[in-house]
C-alpha cells in the first residue's frame, strides 16, 4: 500500500487508518461527526497528498487540453482554477479534475488518487494520437498536498503567509510562501466552504502540517480524516469518482452539464455527448432526503410509483441536519415526475423526498 | 477501554448481563470504538423470538452497517426505546445507557460458554 509523507504524523495522532484507492490514509482522528462539525464551524486540516498532479506545458498545451477535457479552457486566465473532467470517446468519465493555468503554455491537472495511473495512461494515449508541441508530465511524487478548510481557514493561513488572501478569490491560486516554505496556495476545496489547498514539496509537508496546527489549534483547527471529507462533500452534493462518476456515467447525467462545453470545439467524447443530449438523457443524479429514520447507502434501490427507478450512488446521515441524505442516479422520467420516492433499506421501503441540491 | 467484570462477552463483541432469569445485551466498548459515531439503531419488538446466529438488530455508524447477534435464544421482554433517538449512547455509555435488549433466554446455561472480561480482553488483543 502507498503511504503519504505524513503517514507517521497521522499514526502519532492516533488516527484510524484505512485503505483508500491503494493508499494507507487516516479515516478519522477524534471521530467523523466531531471533525465534520469542526470544519463547518471553525477549521480542519486534511492530508490529501494522495491526489495526483500532472503538468502539460508548451505551445501546444492549450490545444491538447482543450481536446482532452470537457470544460472550455479559453475562459481561464493565469492564476485561475477550473473544475473539469476527462471523458472517453463514448462520453463515459475517465476522471473529474481541477485544472490550473500558470500561463498560456503551462497547466497543472489535479486528479483523483485512485485514478493517477489510469488517467496518465489515458492522456498518453491521446498524446500518441495528437502529436503536438507540448510535454505531458506526471509530477505526482513531487507534491504533497494539505487542505485547510473552514470559515477560519483564511485567518489561520493569513498569519503564516505573505500571499494577499483578501484578493485571492475562490478558484484562484498563487505561488507564495507559507511558514517560510514556497508552495502553491489555491483557494479551492472539497467541503463546500471557504478553504485552501496547499501544494508543497514532500519534504516540507510535515513542517507545514505542524506550522498550521500550531497556528490554528487555538482557533479550533483539528486534523480531519477521509470519513468527514466524504460527509462534508456529500452535504454539498459534490461528486466522488467511483460513485457519482464512472466510465459508464455521462457528465450530463451526473450534474456536470455546467462544465460540459459542447459548443467550444472538438473534444474527446463530444460526439457521443451531443448524440446523448439530442436523444434525451436517460438518467439523472438527484438528491433525496429520508423523511423517516434510516441511513441510505451506496447501491440501495430507489423506488417511485411502485417500480425500481435507480440506485443510491452515495448516502450518509448528514452530521449537520441529522437526516439521511443520498445522491441517486434515477430514470429521467422519475426524476422529473411528481411521484414520491422511497429507498429500500434491508428490504423495507423508507420514504424519501427529492430535494434541491446542495443538501445544506 | 473498559470491560466490566460482571459481564460476559461474545466473539461478535456483544456483552451479556445476567439479571435473575433475564439477560441484557449490548455491544462492547471495543465494538463501539471500532464502529465510530453511531447514528442509527434498529431494534426488534417486545415479544419477538430471537435465535442464535441470526441478527436481532442493526447498528449503523457514519461509515458502516453492523448486524447485532444474540448468543442466546429467547424472547424479547424489553428494548431500550431511548436508543433510536439517542444512538450516540452506544458510544458514550456502551454498558449502561447503550444497552439494547432484555431477553428471557430459553436456556440460561448457554451463558457458561461465553468469555469473561479477561478472556475477552485477550481475544481482542489477538484480533
Coordinates of C-alpha atoms in Angstrom, one line a residue:
Chain A
X1 CA 0.0 0.0 0.0
X2 CA 1.2 3.5 -0.8
X3 CA 1.8 6.0 2.0
X4 CA 1.9 9.8 2.0
X5 CA 4.9 11.5 3.7
X6 CA 2.6 12.3 6.6
X7 CA 1.7 8.7 7.4
X8 CA 3.7 8.7 10.7
X9 CA 2.2 12.0 11.7
X10 CA -1.3 10.5 11.4
X11 CA -0.3 7.4 13.4
X12 CA 1.2 9.6 16.1
X13 CA -2.1 11.5 16.3
X14 CA -3.9 8.2 16.9
X15 CA -5.7 8.2 13.6
X16 CA -7.6 5.1 12.4
X17 CA -6.0 4.2 9.1
X18 CA -7.8 2.6 6.1
X19 CA -7.0 1.6 2.6
X20 CA -8.3 4.1 0.0
X21 CA -7.6 3.8 -3.7
X22 CA -4.4 1.9 -2.9
X23 CA -3.3 4.4 -0.2
X24 CA -3.0 4.0 3.6
X25 CA -5.0 7.0 4.8
X26 CA -6.5 8.4 8.0
X27 CA -10.3 7.8 8.1
X28 CA -10.7 9.6 11.4
X29 CA -8.8 11.1 14.3
X30 CA -11.3 12.1 17.1
X31 CA -14.5 11.0 15.2
X32 CA -16.2 11.7 11.9
X33 CA -19.0 13.8 13.4
X34 CA -16.8 16.0 15.6
X35 CA -14.4 16.5 12.7
X36 CA -17.2 17.4 10.3
X37 CA -18.7 19.9 12.7
X38 CA -15.2 21.5 13.3
X39 CA -14.8 22.1 9.6
X40 CA -18.3 23.7 9.3
X41 CA -17.8 25.9 12.4
X42 CA -14.0 26.5 12.6
X43 CA -11.4 24.8 10.5
X44 CA -10.0 21.4 9.6
X45 CA -6.7 20.2 8.2
X46 CA -6.6 17.3 5.7
X47 CA -3.7 15.3 4.2
X48 CA -4.6 15.0 0.6
X49 CA -1.1 14.2 -0.7
X50 CA -2.5 11.0 -2.3
X51 CA -4.0 13.2 -5.1
X52 CA -2.1 13.3 -8.4
X53 CA -0.6 16.2 -10.3
X54 CA 0.2 16.3 -14.0
X55 CA 1.8 19.1 -15.9
X56 CA 1.1 20.0 -19.5
X57 CA 3.3 22.6 -21.0
X58 CA 4.5 24.1 -24.3
X59 CA 2.9 26.0 -27.2
X60 CA 0.6 23.0 -27.9
X61 CA -0.6 22.6 -24.3
X62 CA -3.7 24.6 -24.7
X63 CA -4.9 22.8 -27.8
X64 CA -4.2 19.4 -26.3
X65 CA -6.1 20.1 -23.0
X66 CA -8.9 21.7 -24.9
X67 CA -9.3 18.3 -26.7
X68 CA -8.7 16.2 -23.6
X69 CA -11.0 18.0 -21.2
X70 CA -14.7 18.8 -21.4
X71 CA -14.7 22.3 -20.0
X72 CA -13.6 25.4 -22.0
X73 CA -10.0 26.5 -21.3
X74 CA -10.4 29.7 -23.3
X75 CA -12.3 31.2 -20.4
X76 CA -9.4 30.5 -18.0
X77 CA -6.9 33.2 -17.0
X78 CA -3.5 32.9 -15.4
X79 CA -3.8 32.0 -11.7
X80 CA -7.3 30.6 -12.2
X81 CA -8.5 27.0 -11.5
X82 CA -11.2 25.2 -13.4
X83 CA -13.3 22.2 -12.5
X84 CA -13.5 19.8 -15.4
X85 CA -13.4 16.2 -16.5
X86 CA -11.7 13.8 -18.9
X87 CA -14.1 11.7 -21.0
X88 CA -13.8 8.6 -23.2
X89 CA -14.9 8.8 -26.8
X90 CA -18.2 7.2 -25.7
X91 CA -18.8 10.1 -23.2
X92 CA -18.1 8.0 -20.1
X93 CA -16.0 9.7 -17.5
X94 CA -12.3 8.9 -17.1
X95 CA -12.0 11.2 -14.1
X96 CA -13.0 14.6 -12.7
X97 CA -10.2 17.0 -12.3
X98 CA -9.2 20.6 -11.4
X99 CA -7.1 22.4 -14.0
X100 CA -4.7 25.2 -13.0
X101 CA -3.5 27.8 -15.5
X102 CA 0.0 29.0 -14.6
X103 CA 0.4 30.7 -18.1
X104 CA -0.8 30.3 -21.7
X105 CA 1.7 27.5 -22.1
X106 CA 1.7 25.9 -18.6
X107 CA -1.1 24.0 -16.9
X108 CA -1.4 21.6 -14.0
X109 CA -4.1 18.9 -13.6
X110 CA -5.0 17.7 -10.1
X111 CA -6.5 14.2 -10.4
X112 CA -8.0 11.6 -8.1
X113 CA -5.6 9.4 -6.2
X114 CA -7.1 6.1 -7.3
X115 CA -7.0 7.2 -10.9
X116 CA -3.5 8.6 -11.3
X117 CA -2.1 5.7 -13.3
X118 CA -5.3 5.3 -15.4
X119 CA -5.5 9.0 -16.1
X120 CA -1.9 9.3 -17.1
X121 CA -2.0 6.3 -19.4
X122 CA -5.2 7.7 -21.0
X123 CA -3.6 11.1 -21.6
X124 CA -0.6 9.4 -23.1
X125 CA -2.9 7.5 -25.4
X126 CA -4.4 10.8 -26.5
X127 CA -0.9 12.3 -26.8
X128 CA 0.0 9.5 -29.2
X129 CA -3.0 10.2 -31.4
X130 CA -2.5 14.0 -31.3
X131 CA 1.1 14.8 -31.8
X132 CA 1.9 18.4 -31.0
X133 CA 4.4 20.8 -29.4
X134 CA 3.7 20.1 -25.8
X135 CA 5.0 18.0 -22.9
X136 CA 3.0 15.8 -20.6
X137 CA 4.5 15.0 -17.2
X138 CA 3.3 13.0 -14.2
X139 CA 4.6 15.1 -11.3
X140 CA 2.6 13.4 -8.5
X141 CA 5.6 12.3 -6.5
X142 CA 6.9 15.9 -6.4
X143 CA 3.9 17.2 -4.4
X144 CA 2.4 16.7 -1.1
X145 CA -1.0 18.4 -0.6
X146 CA -2.7 19.7 2.5
X147 CA -6.3 21.1 2.5
X148 CA -7.1 23.8 5.1
X149 CA -10.8 24.2 5.1
X150 CA -13.5 26.0 7.1
X151 CA -14.6 29.6 8.0
X152 CA -11.4 30.2 10.0
X153 CA -9.0 28.9 7.3
X154 CA -8.2 32.3 5.9
X155 CA -7.3 33.8 9.3
X156 CA -5.1 30.8 10.1
X157 CA -3.3 30.8 6.8
X158 CA -3.1 34.6 6.7
X159 CA -0.9 34.7 9.7
X160 CA 1.6 32.4 8.1
X161 CA 1.9 33.7 4.5
X162 CA 2.7 36.9 2.7
X163 CA 0.2 36.0 0.0
X164 CA -2.6 38.5 -0.3
X165 CA -5.5 36.3 0.7
X166 CA -8.0 39.1 0.6
X167 CA -7.6 39.4 -3.2
X168 CA -7.2 35.7 -3.8
X169 CA -10.7 34.7 -5.0
X170 CA -12.4 31.3 -4.9
X171 CA -11.0 29.0 -7.7
X172 CA -7.8 31.1 -8.0
X173 CA -4.3 30.3 -6.9
X174 CA -0.9 31.9 -6.4
X175 CA 2.7 30.7 -5.8
X176 CA 3.7 32.0 -2.5
X177 CA 5.3 31.2 0.9
X178 CA 3.7 29.6 3.9
X179 CA 5.7 29.3 7.1
X180 CA 8.8 30.2 5.1
X181 CA 8.3 27.4 2.5
X182 CA 7.4 28.0 -1.1
X183 CA 4.2 26.4 -2.4
X184 CA 1.1 26.7 -4.5
X185 CA -1.7 28.3 -2.5
X186 CA -5.1 27.5 -4.1
X187 CA -8.4 28.8 -2.8
X188 CA -10.2 25.6 -3.6
X189 CA -11.5 22.6 -1.7
X190 CA -14.0 19.7 -1.4
X191 CA -16.0 20.8 1.7
X192 CA -18.2 23.5 0.2
X193 CA -17.0 26.2 2.5
X194 CA -14.0 28.6 2.3
X195 CA -10.7 27.0 2.3
X196 CA -7.3 26.4 0.6
X197 CA -5.4 23.6 -0.9
X198 CA -1.6 23.9 -0.5
X199 CA 0.7 22.0 -2.8
X200 CA 4.2 21.8 -1.3
X201 CA 7.4 19.8 -1.7
X202 CA 7.0 16.4 0.1
X203 CA 10.0 17.2 2.3
X204 CA 8.2 20.3 3.6
X205 CA 4.8 18.6 4.3
X206 CA 5.5 17.8 7.9
X207 CA 6.7 21.3 8.8
X208 CA 3.7 22.8 7.0
X209 CA 1.3 20.5 8.9
X210 CA 2.9 21.4 12.3
X211 CA 3.0 25.1 11.5
X212 CA -0.7 25.1 10.5
X213 CA -1.7 23.1 13.6
X214 CA 0.3 25.4 15.9
X215 CA -1.2 28.5 14.4
X216 CA -4.7 27.1 14.2
X217 CA -5.3 24.9 17.2
X218 CA -6.3 27.9 19.4
X219 CA -8.9 28.8 16.7
X220 CA -10.4 25.3 16.7
X221 CA -8.4 23.8 13.9
X222 CA -8.4 19.9 14.1
X223 CA -7.0 17.2 11.8
X224 CA -9.7 15.7 9.6
X225 CA -9.8 12.3 8.0
X226 CA -11.5 10.8 4.9
X227 CA -14.7 9.9 6.8
X228 CA -15.6 13.6 7.3
X229 CA -14.2 14.5 3.9
X230 CA -16.9 12.3 2.5
X231 CA -19.8 13.6 4.6
X232 CA -18.7 17.2 4.0
X233 CA -18.6 16.8 0.2
X234 CA -21.9 14.8 0.2
X235 CA -23.8 17.5 2.1
X236 CA -22.7 19.9 -0.7
X237 CA -23.5 17.3 -3.4
X238 CA -20.0 17.2 -4.8
X239 CA -19.4 14.1 -7.0
X240 CA -16.9 11.5 -6.0
X241 CA -15.4 9.4 -8.7
X242 CA -16.3 5.7 -8.5
X243 CA -19.7 6.7 -7.0
X244 CA -21.5 9.6 -8.9
X245 CA -19.0 9.4 -11.7
X246 CA -17.6 6.5 -13.7
X247 CA -16.8 5.2 -17.2
X248 CA -20.4 4.2 -17.6
X249 CA -21.9 7.5 -16.4
X250 CA -22.1 10.6 -18.7
X251 CA -21.3 14.0 -17.3
X252 CA -24.7 15.2 -18.5
X253 CA -26.3 12.6 -16.2
X254 CA -24.2 13.4 -13.2
X255 CA -25.0 17.2 -12.8
X256 CA -21.8 18.1 -14.7
X257 CA -23.7 19.8 -17.6
X258 CA -22.3 23.2 -16.4
X259 CA -18.8 22.1 -17.2
X260 CA -19.6 20.2 -20.4
X261 CA -19.0 22.8 -23.1
X262 CA -20.4 21.1 -26.1
X263 CA -20.1 24.2 -28.2
X264 CA -16.4 25.0 -27.5
X265 CA -14.7 22.9 -30.3
X266 CA -13.9 19.3 -30.9
X267 CA -13.1 17.4 -27.7
X268 CA -12.9 13.7 -26.7
X269 CA -16.4 12.5 -26.0
X270 CA -18.2 15.4 -27.7
X271 CA -19.8 13.4 -30.5
X272 CA -21.2 10.9 -28.0
X273 CA -22.4 13.6 -25.6
X274 CA -24.1 15.6 -28.4
X275 CA -25.9 12.4 -29.5
X276 CA -26.9 11.6 -26.0
X277 CA -28.3 15.1 -25.5
X278 CA -30.3 15.1 -28.7
X279 CA -31.7 11.6 -27.9
X280 CA -32.6 12.6 -24.4
X281 CA -30.6 11.9 -21.2
X282 CA -31.8 8.6 -19.7
X283 CA -30.8 9.1 -16.1
X284 CA -30.3 11.9 -13.7
X285 CA -28.5 12.4 -10.5
X286 CA -30.9 13.7 -7.9
X287 CA -30.8 14.5 -4.1
X288 CA -33.0 12.5 -1.8
X289 CA -33.7 13.2 1.9
X290 CA -35.2 10.5 4.1
X291 CA -38.4 11.6 5.8
X292 CA -38.3 8.5 8.1
X293 CA -35.4 7.3 10.2
X294 CA -32.6 5.5 8.4
X295 CA -29.3 5.8 6.7
X296 CA -29.2 5.5 2.9
X297 CA -26.1 3.7 1.5
X298 CA -24.5 3.3 -1.9
X299 CA -26.3 0.7 -4.2
X300 CA -29.6 0.8 -2.2
X301 CA -32.5 0.6 -4.6
X302 CA -34.6 3.7 -5.2
X303 CA -38.4 3.2 -5.9
X304 CA -41.0 5.6 -7.2
X305 CA -44.6 4.9 -8.2
X306 CA -44.1 1.2 -7.4
X307 CA -41.1 0.5 -9.5
X308 CA -37.3 0.4 -9.2
X309 CA -36.1 3.7 -10.8
X310 CA -32.4 3.7 -9.8
X311 CA -29.8 3.4 -7.2
X312 CA -28.1 5.4 -4.5
X313 CA -24.6 6.5 -5.5
X314 CA -23.6 7.9 -2.1
X315 CA -25.6 8.2 1.1
X316 CA -25.0 9.0 4.7
X317 CA -26.5 10.5 7.9
X318 CA -25.9 14.2 7.4
X319 CA -23.9 15.4 10.5
X320 CA -25.3 18.9 10.0
X321 CA -29.0 18.1 9.7
X322 CA -29.0 14.6 11.3
X323 CA -31.1 13.3 8.5
X324 CA -30.4 10.5 6.0
X325 CA -29.3 12.1 2.7
X326 CA -28.5 10.5 -0.7
X327 CA -27.4 11.2 -4.2
X328 CA -29.1 8.8 -6.5
X329 CA -28.9 8.1 -10.2
X330 CA -32.5 7.5 -11.4
X331 CA -34.6 7.4 -14.6
X332 CA -35.2 10.8 -16.0
X333 CA -38.9 10.3 -16.0
X334 CA -38.9 9.6 -12.3
X335 CA -36.5 12.4 -11.6
X336 CA -38.8 15.0 -13.2
X337 CA -42.1 13.4 -12.1
X338 CA -44.2 14.2 -9.1
X339 CA -44.4 10.7 -7.6
X340 CA -43.0 10.2 -4.2
X341 CA -39.7 8.3 -3.7
X342 CA -38.6 5.6 -1.3
X343 CA -35.2 3.9 -0.7
X344 CA -35.1 0.2 0.0
X345 CA -33.2 -0.4 3.3
X346 CA -32.9 -4.1 4.3
X347 CA -36.0 -5.0 2.3
X348 CA -38.1 -2.2 3.7
X349 CA -39.2 0.9 1.8
X350 CA -38.2 4.1 3.7
X351 CA -39.9 7.3 2.4
X352 CA -37.7 10.0 0.8
X353 CA -38.3 13.3 -0.8
X354 CA -36.5 14.8 -3.7
X355 CA -34.7 18.0 -2.5
X356 CA -32.9 20.8 -4.2
X357 CA -29.1 20.4 -4.1
X358 CA -26.9 21.1 -2.2
X359 CA -28.4 19.5 0.9
X360 CA -27.2 22.3 3.1
Chain B
X1 CA -11.1 0.7 27.2
X2 CA -13.4 -0.6 29.8
X3 CA -14.6 -4.3 30.2
X4 CA -16.7 -4.7 33.4
X5 CA -16.1 -7.9 35.3
X6 CA -19.8 -8.7 35.8
X7 CA -20.4 -9.1 32.1
X8 CA -19.9 -12.0 29.7
X9 CA -18.7 -11.3 26.1
X10 CA -19.1 -12.9 22.7
X11 CA -16.7 -13.2 19.8
X12 CA -19.0 -10.9 17.9
X13 CA -18.3 -8.2 20.5
X14 CA -21.7 -8.2 22.3
X15 CA -21.9 -8.1 26.1
X16 CA -24.4 -10.0 28.2
X17 CA -25.5 -9.2 31.7
X18 CA -27.4 -11.9 33.7
X19 CA -30.2 -10.4 35.9
X20 CA -32.1 -13.2 37.5
X21 CA -33.8 -15.2 34.8
X22 CA -33.3 -12.4 32.3
X23 CA -30.2 -11.1 30.4
X24 CA -29.5 -7.7 29.0
X25 CA -27.5 -7.4 25.8
X26 CA -25.5 -4.6 24.2
X27 CA -22.2 -4.1 22.3
X28 CA -18.8 -3.8 23.9
X29 CA -16.6 -0.7 24.3
X30 CA -14.3 -2.2 21.7
X31 CA -17.1 -2.7 19.3
X32 CA -18.4 0.9 19.6
X33 CA -14.8 2.2 19.2
X34 CA -14.3 0.2 16.0
X35 CA -17.7 1.4 14.6
X36 CA -17.2 5.0 15.3
X37 CA -20.0 7.5 15.7
X38 CA -23.3 5.5 15.9
X39 CA -26.1 7.4 14.1
X40 CA -28.8 4.8 13.8
X41 CA -30.1 1.8 15.7
X42 CA -32.7 -0.7 14.7
X43 CA -34.2 -3.0 17.4
X44 CA -36.7 -5.9 17.5
X45 CA -40.1 -5.6 19.2
X46 CA -41.1 -6.9 22.6
X47 CA -42.4 -10.4 22.2
X48 CA -40.2 -11.3 19.2
X49 CA -38.3 -14.6 19.4
X50 CA -34.6 -14.4 18.7
X51 CA -32.3 -17.1 17.6
X52 CA -28.6 -17.8 18.0
X53 CA -26.7 -16.8 14.8
X54 CA -29.5 -14.6 13.4
X55 CA -29.2 -10.9 13.8
X56 CA -31.7 -9.2 16.1
X57 CA -30.8 -5.7 15.3
X58 CA -28.6 -3.3 13.4
X59 CA -26.2 -0.6 14.5
X60 CA -25.1 1.9 11.9
X61 CA -22.2 4.3 12.2
X62 CA -21.5 7.1 9.7
X63 CA -19.4 4.6 7.6
X64 CA -20.6 1.1 8.4
X65 CA -23.7 -1.1 9.0
X66 CA -23.3 -3.9 11.6
X67 CA -25.7 -6.7 12.4
X68 CA -26.1 -7.4 16.1
X69 CA -26.3 -11.1 17.2
X70 CA -27.6 -12.7 20.4
X71 CA -25.5 -15.5 21.9
X72 CA -28.7 -16.9 23.5
X73 CA -32.1 -17.9 22.0
X74 CA -35.1 -16.5 23.8
X75 CA -37.9 -13.9 23.9
X76 CA -37.6 -10.2 23.9
X77 CA -39.1 -8.7 27.1
X78 CA -37.8 -5.2 26.8
X79 CA -36.0 -2.9 24.3
X80 CA -34.1 0.3 25.0
X81 CA -36.7 2.7 23.5
X82 CA -34.4 5.7 24.1
X83 CA -31.8 4.4 21.6
X84 CA -33.4 5.3 18.3
X85 CA -33.5 9.0 19.4
X86 CA -30.0 8.9 21.1
X87 CA -28.0 6.3 19.2
X88 CA -24.8 8.1 20.4
X89 CA -25.4 6.5 23.8
X90 CA -23.8 3.4 22.4
X91 CA -20.6 5.4 22.0
X92 CA -20.8 7.3 25.3
X93 CA -22.1 4.6 27.5
X94 CA -22.0 1.2 25.9
X95 CA -22.7 -0.8 29.1
X96 CA -25.4 1.4 30.7
X97 CA -27.4 3.9 28.6
X98 CA -26.4 2.0 25.4
X99 CA -28.0 -1.3 26.4
X100 CA -30.1 -2.7 23.5
X101 CA -32.4 -5.5 24.5
X102 CA -33.5 -7.6 27.6
X103 CA -34.5 -11.2 26.9
X104 CA -35.8 -14.2 28.7
X105 CA -33.4 -17.0 27.5
X106 CA -34.6 -20.4 26.7
X107 CA -31.6 -21.9 28.3
X108 CA -29.6 -19.9 30.8
X109 CA -26.8 -22.4 31.0
X110 CA -25.6 -21.3 27.5
X111 CA -24.1 -18.3 29.3
X112 CA -21.3 -20.6 30.5
X113 CA -19.8 -20.8 27.1
X114 CA -19.2 -17.1 26.9
X115 CA -16.0 -15.2 27.7
X116 CA -15.4 -13.4 30.9
X117 CA -13.8 -9.9 30.9
X118 CA -10.1 -11.1 30.9
X119 CA -10.7 -13.8 28.3
X120 CA -12.4 -11.2 26.1
X121 CA -9.6 -8.7 26.5
X122 CA -7.1 -11.4 25.4
X123 CA -9.4 -12.2 22.5
X124 CA -9.5 -8.6 21.2
X125 CA -5.7 -8.3 21.6
X126 CA -5.3 -11.2 19.1
X127 CA -7.8 -9.7 16.6

